[in-house]
Amino acid sequence: MEKSQKRFGVSSSCSVREGERAVIRGEDMISLLPEPLLCHILGFLTIDEAIWTSVLSSRWRHLWKWVPRLELDSSYFASDKVCVDFIDKFLAFQGKSYLREFKLTIDHDVVYSNVSLYEPGLGRVDMRKLERFQVENRFEQRSVDNIVTPLTLSVCEALISLKLHFVRLNEFESLSLPCLKIMFLEDVVFPSDAAAEALISTSPVLEILKISLQSIDDVSVALRVCSPSLKRFTLKGVERYYVRGHSSVLIDAPKLEYLSLMGYYHSRSFKIISMADFVKVDIDVEFMLMRDPKRKIIYNLVKNFSGVEDMTISWKSLEFIYSFHHMKPPPKFHDLTVLRATMCLYASPELLPVVLKSCPNLKHLTLELVIDDDSYEESTRLSTVKLPHCLVSSLESVEMESPVTEKAIELKLARYFMKNSTTLKKLVLRLNDCTLKPCVLEQLVKTSRRYGLSQFEVIPVVPTPNPRPEGYVYEKSHRF
């Protein structure tokens, strides 16, 4: 230690004495840092916290105005005008913009918001060097009909992430987004279908797209997603009472690896021209009840996924697909090997075999069993229904998560798979509030050995405490 200190010309006693003097003097070591570094550090704070630092000393008085990140919530201001004035003063002080990230949340519940006030202020945001830009409208109690913030996109040379919620985009003659990788367009109103397509096609490195479009004046929306770089795409259908007209969707994305459909489906056509060879599909859609010929539209949608190998599907979507089993020919997923599905415990006993028959080469099945009060009457006839012959020699593993029911339907379902699949090697049963008697568990283990399973597990799942107050009813969010 002493040799190393002498090599650098510092003695042990000297270094201790200098350290003591620094502590005694109470030097502000942080203030000795260069201003660009201090502004970078302030960028990790909220704007309120950054402003508080202005009281530390005269040198810190204006540093917060140079932060590269501005995140504002209109509910923190007395009015929309005060919020807009703050944005204007902040941008005016910076002059040559150092801003790299801008996020604005407009709250419509605290006071009635005049969204038109924000258009000039948002137009003054210099987006040439901006990397992340987000505008969100928040409303939980007020009606959201016709509440959209007007916005004009300008030159965005460095923009990486663009997230807009309930925004109306104005016409743009030319726009280039050479660095944009993430785009969220939630309930965004475009001036035209061509504008929507142009925004996507002018993003040559776009990888993640989440979109739901609002139509106005009962005009149908034609969404064309044409992107050679897109890897993940989520499409959300707006809720029923916001539907004005119908939409058509076309996807041409040769590198697409993940496709998610959520919300309400009301498209008149859905066509996929190209995707990657291996695609994961997540369907969580509530189909509106339709009669022929509109039912054929949804039938054709399902046929788009006949070559998918990995699929996740919700109970509402699964229930609707089951309704197609009378159609000739029923939809088939010939390449599907991995399926994750949510199913009602009290559903018709014929539902599961019919759905599995559509997946003749399925190898891995994960089931989340739920109780749906609106579903069929409780049935215990599952043991009389055979597994489709095509799955007898293909299904290799089954994982189920289920509540424990009085009539032990979840256990009957476990035995159902053991009995009907000759190639089943793995069965995992996760039970909520597991209270299985030792004799029942022992019988299940014996059954698994009898049918040659190499892995059988029963895992108790301890429910997490409900953080919500008593009487609170959870509703699944349809936000991205």
CSV table of C-alpha atoms in Angstrom, one decimal:
chain,number,residue,atom,x,y,z
A,1,MET,CA,0.0,0.0,0.0
A,2,GLU,CA,2.8,2.4,1.0
A,3,LYS,CA,4.8,1.5,-2.2
A,4,SER,CA,1.8,2.3,-4.4
A,5,GLN,CA,1.2,5.6,-2.6
A,6,LYS,CA,4.9,6.6,-3.0
A,7,ARG,CA,4.7,5.7,-6.7
A,8,PHE,CA,2.0,8.3,-7.1
A,9,GLY,CA,3.8,10.8,-4.9
A,10,VAL,CA,1.2,10.7,-2.0
A,11,SER,CA,2.0,9.7,1.5
A,12,SER,CA,-0.5,7.9,3.8
A,13,SER,CA,-0.5,10.7,6.4
A,14,CYS,CA,-0.9,13.4,3.7
A,15,SER,CA,-4.0,11.7,2.2
A,16,VAL,CA,-5.6,11.4,5.6
A,17,ARG,CA,-5.0,15.0,6.5
A,18,GLU,CA,-6.3,16.2,3.1
A,19,GLY,CA,-9.5,14.1,3.6
A,20,GLU,CA,-10.0,15.6,7.1
A,21,ARG,CA,-9.6,19.1,5.7
A,22,ALA,CA,-12.2,18.4,3.0
A,23,VAL,CA,-14.7,17.1,5.6
A,24,ILE,CA,-14.0,20.0,8.0
A,25,ARG,CA,-14.5,22.6,5.2
A,26,GLY,CA,-17.7,20.9,4.2
A,27,GLU,CA,-17.0,21.3,0.5
A,28,ASP,CA,-19.9,20.8,-1.9
A,29,MET,CA,-18.3,18.2,-4.2
A,30,ILE,CA,-21.4,17.8,-6.4
A,31,SER,CA,-21.4,21.5,-7.3
A,32,LEU,CA,-17.8,21.1,-8.6
A,33,LEU,CA,-19.1,18.9,-11.4
A,34,PRO,CA,-19.6,20.5,-14.9
A,35,GLU,CA,-23.0,21.8,-15.7
A,36,PRO,CA,-23.8,19.3,-18.5
A,37,LEU,CA,-23.3,16.5,-16.0
A,38,LEU,CA,-25.4,18.2,-13.4
A,39,CYS,CA,-28.3,18.7,-15.9
A,40,HIS,CA,-28.0,15.0,-16.8
A,41,ILE,CA,-28.4,14.0,-13.1
A,42,LEU,CA,-31.4,16.4,-12.7
A,43,GLY,CA,-32.9,14.6,-15.7
A,44,PHE,CA,-33.6,11.6,-13.5
A,45,LEU,CA,-35.7,13.6,-11.1
A,46,THR,CA,-39.3,14.8,-11.6
A,47,ILE,CA,-39.7,18.3,-12.7
A,48,ASP,CA,-40.9,19.3,-9.2
A,49,GLU,CA,-37.8,17.8,-7.6
A,50,ALA,CA,-35.6,19.4,-10.2
A,51,ILE,CA,-37.1,22.9,-9.4
A,52,TRP,CA,-36.6,22.4,-5.7
A,53,THR,CA,-32.8,22.2,-6.3
A,54,SER,CA,-32.9,25.9,-7.3
A,55,VAL,CA,-32.8,26.9,-3.7
A,56,LEU,CA,-29.5,25.2,-3.0
A,57,SER,CA,-27.3,28.1,-4.2
A,58,SER,CA,-27.1,30.8,-6.8
A,59,ARG,CA,-25.4,28.3,-9.2
A,60,TRP,CA,-28.3,25.9,-9.0
A,61,ARG,CA,-31.0,28.6,-9.5
A,62,HIS,CA,-31.4,28.0,-13.2
A,63,LEU,CA,-29.9,24.6,-13.8
A,64,TRP,CA,-33.3,22.8,-13.7
A,65,LYS,CA,-34.3,24.7,-16.9
A,66,TRP,CA,-31.6,22.9,-18.8
A,67,VAL,CA,-32.7,19.4,-17.9
A,68,PRO,CA,-33.0,17.1,-21.0
A,69,ARG,CA,-36.3,15.5,-19.8
A,70,LEU,CA,-39.6,17.3,-19.2
A,71,GLU,CA,-42.5,15.4,-17.8
A,72,LEU,CA,-45.7,17.3,-16.9
A,73,ASP,CA,-49.1,16.5,-15.5
A,74,SER,CA,-51.8,19.2,-16.0
A,75,SER,CA,-53.5,18.2,-12.7
A,76,TYR,CA,-50.5,19.8,-10.9
A,77,PHE,CA,-51.3,23.2,-12.3
A,78,ALA,CA,-54.2,25.6,-11.4
A,79,SER,CA,-55.5,25.5,-15.0
A,80,ASP,CA,-54.6,24.4,-18.5
A,81,LYS,CA,-53.4,28.0,-19.3
A,82,VAL,CA,-51.0,27.9,-16.4
A,83,CYS,CA,-49.6,24.6,-17.6
A,84,VAL,CA,-49.3,25.9,-21.2
A,85,ASP,CA,-47.5,29.0,-20.0
A,86,PHE,CA,-45.0,26.9,-18.0
A,87,ILE,CA,-44.2,24.9,-21.2
A,88,ASP,CA,-43.8,28.1,-23.2
A,89,LYS,CA,-41.4,29.7,-20.6
A,90,PHE,CA,-39.4,26.5,-20.2
A,91,LEU,CA,-38.9,26.1,-24.0
A,92,ALA,CA,-38.1,29.9,-24.4
A,93,PHE,CA,-35.4,29.7,-21.7
A,94,GLN,CA,-33.7,26.8,-23.3
A,95,GLY,CA,-33.4,28.6,-26.7
A,96,LYS,CA,-31.3,26.0,-28.5
A,97,SER,CA,-33.1,23.0,-27.3
A,98,TYR,CA,-31.3,20.5,-25.0
A,99,LEU,CA,-34.6,18.6,-24.6
A,100,ARG,CA,-34.4,14.8,-25.3
A,101,GLU,CA,-37.6,13.6,-23.7
A,102,PHE,CA,-41.0,15.2,-23.5
A,103,LYS,CA,-44.1,13.8,-21.8
A,104,LEU,CA,-47.4,15.6,-21.2
A,105,THR,CA,-50.4,14.1,-19.4
A,106,ILE,CA,-53.6,16.2,-19.7
A,107,ASP,CA,-56.1,15.4,-16.9
A,108,HIS,CA,-59.8,15.8,-17.7
A,109,ASP,CA,-61.2,14.8,-14.3
A,110,VAL,CA,-59.8,17.5,-12.0
A,111,VAL,CA,-61.0,20.4,-14.2
A,112,TYR,CA,-62.6,20.6,-17.6
A,113,SER,CA,-59.7,20.7,-20.0
A,114,ASN,CA,-59.5,22.9,-23.0
A,115,VAL,CA,-57.3,20.7,-25.2
A,116,SER,CA,-57.1,23.3,-28.0
A,117,LEU,CA,-54.8,25.5,-25.7
A,118,TYR,CA,-52.1,22.9,-25.9
A,119,GLU,CA,-51.7,22.9,-29.7
A,120,PRO,CA,-49.5,26.0,-30.0
A,121,GLY,CA,-47.3,24.9,-27.0
A,122,LEU,CA,-46.8,21.4,-28.4
A,123,GLY,CA,-46.0,22.9,-31.8
A,124,ARG,CA,-43.1,24.9,-30.2
A,125,VAL,CA,-41.4,21.7,-29.0
A,126,ASP,CA,-38.3,21.3,-31.0
A,127,MET,CA,-38.5,17.6,-32.2
A,128,ARG,CA,-35.4,17.6,-34.3
A,129,LYS,CA,-33.2,16.3,-31.4
A,130,LEU,CA,-36.0,14.8,-29.3
A,131,GLU,CA,-35.7,11.1,-28.7
A,132,ARG,CA,-38.9,10.4,-26.8
A,133,PHE,CA,-42.2,12.2,-27.2
A,134,GLN,CA,-45.5,11.3,-25.4
A,135,VAL,CA,-48.9,13.0,-25.1
A,136,GLU,CA,-51.6,11.3,-23.0
A,137,ASN,CA,-55.1,12.3,-22.1
A,138,ARG,CA,-56.4,10.9,-18.8
A,139,PHE,CA,-60.1,10.6,-18.0
A,140,GLU,CA,-61.7,8.1,-15.6
A,141,GLN,CA,-65.1,9.8,-14.9
A,142,ARG,CA,-65.8,12.1,-17.8
A,143,SER,CA,-67.1,11.1,-21.2
A,144,VAL,CA,-64.2,10.9,-23.7
A,145,ASP,CA,-66.3,11.4,-26.8
A,146,ASN,CA,-64.6,14.0,-29.0
A,147,ILE,CA,-61.9,14.8,-26.5
A,148,VAL,CA,-58.7,14.7,-28.6
A,149,THR,CA,-55.7,16.9,-28.4
A,150,PRO,CA,-54.7,18.4,-31.8
A,151,LEU,CA,-51.0,17.9,-32.7
A,152,THR,CA,-48.8,18.6,-35.7
A,153,LEU,CA,-45.7,16.4,-36.2
A,154,SER,CA,-42.7,18.1,-37.6
A,155,VAL,CA,-39.1,17.1,-38.4
A,156,CYS,CA,-38.2,14.2,-36.1
A,157,GLU,CA,-34.6,13.3,-37.0
A,158,ALA,CA,-33.6,11.6,-33.7
A,159,LEU,CA,-37.0,10.4,-32.4
A,160,ILE,CA,-36.8,6.8,-31.1
A,161,SER,CA,-40.2,6.5,-29.2
A,162,LEU,CA,-43.5,8.1,-30.1
A,163,LYS,CA,-46.6,7.5,-27.8
A,164,LEU,CA,-49.9,9.3,-28.4
A,165,HIS,CA,-53.2,8.8,-26.6
A,166,PHE,CA,-56.5,10.4,-27.8
A,167,VAL,CA,-54.7,12.8,-30.2
A,168,ARG,CA,-55.9,14.2,-33.5
A,169,LEU,CA,-53.0,14.5,-35.9
A,170,ASN,CA,-53.1,17.4,-38.3
A,171,GLU,CA,-52.1,17.1,-42.0
A,172,PHE,CA,-48.4,16.7,-42.7
A,173,GLU,CA,-47.0,17.1,-46.1
A,174,SER,CA,-43.7,15.3,-45.5
A,175,LEU,CA,-42.4,13.5,-42.5
A,176,SER,CA,-39.3,11.4,-41.9
A,177,LEU,CA,-38.7,9.2,-38.8
A,178,PRO,CA,-35.4,7.6,-39.6
A,179,CYS,CA,-34.6,6.5,-36.0
A,180,LEU,CA,-38.2,5.6,-34.7
A,181,LYS,CA,-38.3,2.1,-33.2
A,182,ILE,CA,-41.4,2.3,-30.9
A,183,MET,CA,-44.8,3.8,-31.9
A,184,PHE,CA,-47.9,3.7,-29.7
A,185,LEU,CA,-51.0,5.2,-31.4
A,186,GLU,CA,-53.9,4.7,-29.0
A,187,ASP,CA,-57.3,6.1,-30.1
A,188,VAL,CA,-55.6,8.4,-32.5
A,189,VAL,CA,-57.5,10.3,-35.2
A,190,PHE,CA,-55.7,10.6,-38.5
A,191,PRO,CA,-56.6,13.2,-41.2
A,192,SER,CA,-56.8,10.3,-43.7
A,193,ASP,CA,-56.1,6.6,-44.2
A,194,ALA,CA,-53.1,7.6,-46.3
A,195,ALA,CA,-51.7,9.6,-43.4
A,196,ALA,CA,-51.8,6.6,-41.1
A,197,GLU,CA,-50.0,4.4,-43.7
A,198,ALA,CA,-47.4,7.1,-44.4
A,199,LEU,CA,-46.6,7.5,-40.7
A,200,ILE,CA,-45.8,3.8,-40.5
A,201,SER,CA,-44.0,3.5,-43.9
A,202,THR,CA,-41.8,6.5,-43.2
A,203,SER,CA,-40.3,4.7,-40.2
A,204,PRO,CA,-37.7,2.4,-41.8
A,205,VAL,CA,-36.4,0.9,-38.5
A,206,LEU,CA,-39.8,0.6,-36.7
A,207,GLU,CA,-39.9,-2.5,-34.5
A,208,ILE,CA,-42.8,-2.2,-32.1
A,209,LEU,CA,-46.2,-0.8,-33.1
A,210,LYS,CA,-49.4,-0.6,-31.0
A,211,ILE,CA,-52.4,1.0,-32.5
A,212,SER,CA,-56.1,1.7,-32.2
A,213,LEU,CA,-57.7,4.2,-34.5
A,214,GLN,CA,-60.7,6.4,-33.9
A,215,SER,CA,-63.0,7.0,-36.9
A,216,ILE,CA,-64.9,10.2,-37.2
A,217,ASP,CA,-68.2,11.1,-38.9
A,218,ASP,CA,-69.1,7.5,-39.5
A,219,VAL,CA,-66.1,7.1,-41.8
A,220,SER,CA,-64.6,3.6,-42.2
A,221,VAL,CA,-60.9,3.3,-41.5
A,222,ALA,CA,-58.6,1.3,-43.7
A,223,LEU,CA,-55.4,0.4,-41.8
A,224,ARG,CA,-52.5,-0.7,-43.9
A,225,VAL,CA,-49.5,-1.8,-41.9
A,226,CYS,CA,-46.6,-2.1,-44.4
A,227,SER,CA,-43.2,-2.3,-42.7
A,228,PRO,CA,-40.1,-4.3,-43.6
A,229,SER,CA,-38.7,-3.9,-40.1
A,230,LEU,CA,-41.7,-4.4,-37.8
A,231,LYS,CA,-41.3,-7.2,-35.2
A,232,ARG,CA,-44.2,-6.7,-32.8
A,233,PHE,CA,-47.7,-5.4,-33.6
A,234,THR,CA,-50.7,-4.9,-31.2
A,235,LEU,CA,-54.1,-3.9,-32.6
A,236,LYS,CA,-56.8,-2.8,-30.2
A,237,GLY,CA,-60.4,-2.5,-31.3
A,238,VAL,CA,-62.3,0.4,-29.7
A,239,GLU,CA,-65.2,-0.3,-27.4
A,240,ARG,CA,-68.6,-0.9,-28.8
A,241,TYR,CA,-70.1,2.5,-28.0
A,242,TYR,CA,-67.2,4.3,-29.8
A,243,VAL,CA,-67.6,2.4,-33.0
A,244,ARG,CA,-68.4,4.6,-36.0
A,245,GLY,CA,-68.3,2.6,-39.2
A,246,HIS,CA,-66.1,-0.4,-39.7
A,247,SER,CA,-62.4,-0.9,-40.5
A,248,SER,CA,-60.3,-3.1,-42.7
A,249,VAL,CA,-56.8,-4.2,-41.8
A,250,LEU,CA,-53.9,-5.3,-44.0
A,251,ILE,CA,-50.6,-6.5,-42.7
A,252,ASP,CA,-47.5,-6.7,-44.8
A,253,ALA,CA,-44.6,-7.2,-42.3
A,254,PRO,CA,-42.1,-10.0,-43.3
A,255,LYS,CA,-40.2,-9.7,-40.0
A,256,LEU,CA,-43.3,-9.8,-37.7
A,257,GLU,CA,-42.7,-12.1,-34.8
A,258,TYR,CA,-45.5,-11.2,-32.5
A,259,LEU,CA,-49.1,-10.2,-33.2
A,260,SER,CA,-51.7,-9.3,-30.6
A,261,LEU,CA,-55.4,-8.6,-31.1
A,262,MET,CA,-57.3,-7.1,-28.2
A,263,GLY,CA,-60.5,-5.3,-27.4
A,264,TYR,CA,-63.5,-5.5,-29.7
A,265,TYR,CA,-63.4,-6.8,-33.2
A,266,HIS,CA,-65.5,-5.1,-35.8
A,267,SER,CA,-63.4,-5.1,-39.0
A,268,ARG,CA,-65.1,-5.9,-42.3
A,269,SER,CA,-61.8,-7.6,-43.5
A,270,PHE,CA,-58.5,-8.7,-42.1
A,271,LYS,CA,-55.8,-9.8,-44.4
A,272,ILE,CA,-52.2,-10.8,-43.7
A,273,ILE,CA,-49.9,-10.7,-46.7
A,274,SER,CA,-46.6,-11.6,-45.0
A,275,MET,CA,-45.2,-12.4,-41.6
A,276,ALA,CA,-42.1,-14.1,-40.2
A,277,ASP,CA,-41.8,-17.9,-40.5
A,278,PHE,CA,-42.3,-18.2,-36.7
A,279,VAL,CA,-44.9,-16.0,-35.2
A,280,LYS,CA,-46.5,-15.8,-31.7
A,281,VAL,CA,-50.2,-14.8,-31.8
A,282,ASP,CA,-52.2,-13.5,-28.8
A,283,ILE,CA,-56.0,-13.2,-29.3
A,284,ASP,CA,-57.9,-11.4,-26.6
A,285,VAL,CA,-60.9,-10.2,-28.6
A,286,GLU,CA,-64.5,-9.9,-27.8
A,287,PHE,CA,-66.4,-10.6,-31.0
A,288,MET,CA,-69.7,-8.9,-31.4
A,289,LEU,CA,-72.5,-11.4,-32.1
A,290,MET,CA,-72.9,-11.6,-35.8
A,291,ARG,CA,-75.1,-13.5,-38.2
A,292,ASP,CA,-74.2,-14.7,-41.7
A,293,PRO,CA,-72.5,-13.3,-43.7
A,294,LYS,CA,-70.7,-11.3,-41.0
A,295,ARG,CA,-69.8,-14.4,-39.2
A,296,LYS,CA,-67.8,-15.5,-42.2
A,297,ILE,CA,-65.6,-12.3,-41.7
A,298,ILE,CA,-64.5,-13.7,-38.4
A,299,TYR,CA,-64.1,-17.1,-39.8
A,300,ASN,CA,-61.8,-15.7,-42.4
A,301,LEU,CA,-59.9,-13.9,-39.7
A,302,VAL,CA,-59.2,-17.1,-37.8
A,303,LYS,CA,-58.1,-18.8,-41.1
A,304,ASN,CA,-55.2,-16.2,-41.2
A,305,PHE,CA,-53.6,-18.0,-38.3
A,306,SER,CA,-53.8,-21.5,-39.7
A,307,GLY,CA,-49.9,-21.6,-40.0
A,308,VAL,CA,-49.2,-20.2,-36.6
A,309,GLU,CA,-47.0,-22.4,-34.3
A,310,ASP,CA,-47.5,-20.5,-30.9
A,311,MET,CA,-50.9,-19.1,-29.8
A,312,THR,CA,-52.4,-17.5,-26.7
A,313,ILE,CA,-56.2,-17.1,-26.6
A,314,SER,CA,-58.7,-15.7,-24.1
A,315,TRP,CA,-61.9,-17.3,-22.9
A,316,LYS,CA,-64.2,-15.0,-24.8
A,317,SER,CA,-62.3,-15.6,-28.1
A,318,LEU,CA,-62.1,-19.4,-27.4
A,319,GLU,CA,-65.8,-19.5,-26.8
A,320,PHE,CA,-66.5,-17.8,-30.1
A,321,ILE,CA,-64.2,-20.0,-32.1
A,322,TYR,CA,-66.0,-23.0,-30.6
A,323,SER,CA,-69.2,-21.7,-32.3
A,324,PHE,CA,-67.6,-22.4,-35.7
A,325,HIS,CA,-67.4,-26.2,-35.2
A,326,HIS,CA,-70.7,-26.6,-37.1
A,327,MET,CA,-69.2,-24.8,-40.2
A,328,LYS,CA,-67.8,-26.8,-43.0
A,329,PRO,CA,-64.9,-27.1,-43.0
A,330,PRO,CA,-64.1,-26.0,-39.4
A,331,PRO,CA,-61.0,-23.9,-39.0
A,332,LYS,CA,-57.7,-25.8,-38.5
A,333,PHE,CA,-54.4,-24.8,-37.0
A,334,HIS,CA,-52.2,-27.5,-38.6
A,335,ASP,CA,-48.8,-26.0,-37.5
A,336,LEU,CA,-49.8,-25.1,-33.9
A,337,THR,CA,-47.6,-26.8,-31.4
A,338,VAL,CA,-47.9,-24.5,-28.4
A,339,LEU,CA,-51.3,-23.3,-27.1
A,340,ARG,CA,-52.1,-21.2,-24.0
A,341,ALA,CA,-55.8,-20.8,-23.4
A,342,THR,CA,-58.2,-19.5,-20.8
A,343,MET,CA,-61.3,-21.7,-20.3
A,344,CYS,CA,-64.3,-21.7,-18.1
A,345,LEU,CA,-64.5,-24.6,-15.7
A,346,TYR,CA,-68.3,-24.9,-16.3
A,347,ALA,CA,-68.1,-24.8,-20.0
A,348,SER,CA,-69.8,-27.4,-22.2
A,349,PRO,CA,-67.8,-30.7,-22.0
A,350,GLU,CA,-67.7,-30.8,-25.8
A,351,LEU,CA,-65.9,-27.4,-26.1
A,352,LEU,CA,-62.4,-28.6,-25.2
A,353,PRO,CA,-62.3,-31.6,-27.5
A,354,VAL,CA,-63.8,-29.5,-30.4
A,355,VAL,CA,-61.1,-26.8,-29.9
A,356,LEU,CA,-58.3,-29.3,-29.6
A,357,LYS,CA,-59.5,-31.1,-32.7
A,358,SER,CA,-58.6,-27.9,-34.6
A,359,CYS,CA,-55.0,-28.3,-33.5
A,360,PRO,CA,-54.0,-31.7,-34.9
A,361,ASN,CA,-50.3,-31.4,-34.1
A,362,LEU,CA,-50.4,-29.7,-30.6
A,363,LYS,CA,-47.6,-30.7,-28.3
A,364,HIS,CA,-47.8,-28.3,-25.3
A,365,LEU,CA,-51.0,-27.0,-23.8
A,366,THR,CA,-51.4,-24.5,-20.9
A,367,LEU,CA,-54.9,-24.0,-19.5
A,368,GLU,CA,-56.0,-21.3,-17.1
A,369,LEU,CA,-59.3,-22.4,-15.7
A,370,VAL,CA,-61.7,-19.7,-14.5
A,371,ILE,CA,-65.2,-19.5,-13.2
A,372,ASP,CA,-67.5,-17.4,-15.4
A,373,ASP,CA,-71.0,-16.8,-14.1
A,374,ASP,CA,-72.3,-16.1,-17.6
A,375,SER,CA,-71.2,-19.4,-18.9
A,376,TYR,CA,-73.0,-22.8,-19.2
A,377,GLU,CA,-74.4,-24.7,-16.3
A,378,GLU,CA,-71.8,-26.8,-14.3
A,379,SER,CA,-71.2,-30.1,-16.0
A,380,THR,CA,-69.4,-33.2,-14.8
A,381,ARG,CA,-69.7,-35.2,-18.0
A,382,LEU,CA,-66.2,-34.5,-19.1
A,383,SER,CA,-65.0,-38.0,-18.4
A,384,THR,CA,-67.4,-39.4,-21.1
A,385,VAL,CA,-65.8,-37.2,-23.9
A,386,LYS,CA,-62.8,-38.6,-25.8
A,387,LEU,CA,-59.7,-36.6,-26.7
A,388,PRO,CA,-59.5,-36.1,-30.4
A,389,HIS,CA,-57.7,-39.0,-32.0
A,390,CYS,CA,-55.1,-36.7,-33.6
A,391,LEU,CA,-53.9,-35.6,-30.2
A,392,VAL,CA,-53.6,-39.1,-28.7
A,393,SER,CA,-50.1,-39.4,-30.3
A,394,SER,CA,-49.0,-35.7,-30.3
A,395,LEU,CA,-49.7,-34.1,-26.9
A,396,GLU,CA,-46.6,-34.2,-24.7
A,397,SER,CA,-47.2,-31.7,-21.8
A,398,VAL,CA,-50.2,-30.1,-20.1
A,399,GLU,CA,-50.1,-27.3,-17.5
A,400,MET,CA,-53.2,-26.2,-15.7
A,401,GLU,CA,-54.0,-23.5,-13.2
A,402,SER,CA,-57.4,-23.7,-11.5
A,403,PRO,CA,-59.4,-23.0,-8.4
A,404,VAL,CA,-60.6,-26.0,-6.3
A,405,THR,CA,-64.3,-26.7,-7.0
A,406,GLU,CA,-66.8,-28.7,-5.0
A,407,LYS,CA,-67.2,-31.3,-7.7
A,408,ALA,CA,-63.4,-31.5,-8.4
A,409,ILE,CA,-63.8,-30.7,-12.1
A,410,GLU,CA,-60.1,-29.7,-12.3
A,411,LEU,CA,-59.1,-33.2,-11.1
A,412,LYS,CA,-61.4,-34.8,-13.6
A,413,LEU,CA,-59.8,-32.7,-16.3
A,414,ALA,CA,-56.3,-33.9,-15.2
A,415,ARG,CA,-57.4,-37.5,-15.3
A,416,TYR,CA,-59.0,-36.8,-18.7
A,417,PHE,CA,-55.6,-35.9,-20.2
A,418,MET,CA,-53.9,-38.8,-18.5
A,419,LYS,CA,-56.4,-41.3,-19.8
A,420,ASN,CA,-56.7,-40.1,-23.4
A,421,SER,CA,-53.2,-39.1,-24.4
A,422,THR,CA,-50.7,-42.0,-24.9
A,423,THR,CA,-47.7,-39.6,-25.4
A,424,LEU,CA,-48.3,-37.4,-22.4
A,425,LYS,CA,-45.1,-37.1,-20.4
A,426,LYS,CA,-45.7,-34.0,-18.2
A,427,LEU,CA,-48.7,-32.8,-16.3
A,428,VAL,CA,-48.5,-29.8,-13.9
A,429,LEU,CA,-51.6,-28.9,-11.8
A,430,ARG,CA,-51.5,-25.5,-10.0
A,431,LEU,CA,-54.4,-25.2,-7.6
A,432,ASN,CA,-55.5,-22.0,-5.9
A,433,ASP,CA,-56.3,-22.6,-2.2
A,434,CYS,CA,-55.1,-26.1,-2.5
A,435,THR,CA,-56.7,-28.3,0.1
A,436,LEU,CA,-56.4,-31.8,-1.4
A,437,LYS,CA,-56.7,-34.7,0.9
A,438,PRO,CA,-53.6,-36.9,1.1
A,439,CYS,CA,-55.6,-39.9,-0.2
A,440,VAL,CA,-56.7,-37.9,-3.3
A,441,LEU,CA,-53.2,-36.8,-4.0
A,442,GLU,CA,-51.9,-40.3,-3.6
A,443,GLN,CA,-54.6,-41.6,-6.0
A,444,LEU,CA,-53.6,-39.0,-8.6
A,445,VAL,CA,-49.9,-40.0,-8.4
A,446,LYS,CA,-50.8,-43.6,-8.9
A,447,THR,CA,-52.9,-42.7,-11.9
A,448,SER,CA,-50.0,-40.7,-13.4
A,449,ARG,CA,-47.7,-43.7,-13.0
A,450,ARG,CA,-50.3,-46.1,-14.5
A,451,TYR,CA,-50.4,-44.0,-17.7
A,452,GLY,CA,-46.6,-43.6,-17.9
A,453,LEU,CA,-46.1,-39.9,-17.0
A,454,SER,CA,-42.5,-39.0,-16.3
A,455,GLN,CA,-43.4,-35.8,-14.5
A,456,PHE,CA,-46.5,-35.1,-12.4
A,457,GLU,CA,-46.7,-32.1,-10.0
A,458,VAL,CA,-49.5,-30.6,-7.9
A,459,ILE,CA,-48.4,-27.1,-6.9
A,460,PRO,CA,-50.4,-25.0,-4.4
A,461,VAL,CA,-50.9,-21.4,-5.5
A,462,VAL,CA,-51.2,-19.0,-2.6
A,463,PRO,CA,-53.5,-16.1,-3.7
A,464,THR,CA,-52.0,-12.7,-3.3
A,465,PRO,CA,-53.9,-10.3,-0.9
A,466,ASN,CA,-56.3,-8.0,-2.6
A,467,PRO,CA,-54.9,-4.4,-2.3
A,468,ARG,CA,-58.3,-2.9,-3.2
A,469,PRO,CA,-60.9,-1.9,-0.7
A,470,GLU,CA,-63.7,-4.3,0.1
A,471,GLY,CA,-66.4,-4.2,-2.5
A,472,TYR,CA,-64.1,-3.1,-5.3
A,473,VAL,CA,-64.8,-4.8,-8.6
A,474,TYR,CA,-61.8,-5.3,-10.8
A,475,GLU,CA,-62.3,-4.6,-14.5
A,476,LYS,CA,-59.6,-5.6,-16.9
A,477,SER,CA,-57.9,-2.6,-18.6
A,478,HIS,CA,-58.0,-2.4,-22.3
A,479,ARG,CA,-55.1,0.1,-22.4
A,480,PHE,CA,-51.9,-1.0,-24.0
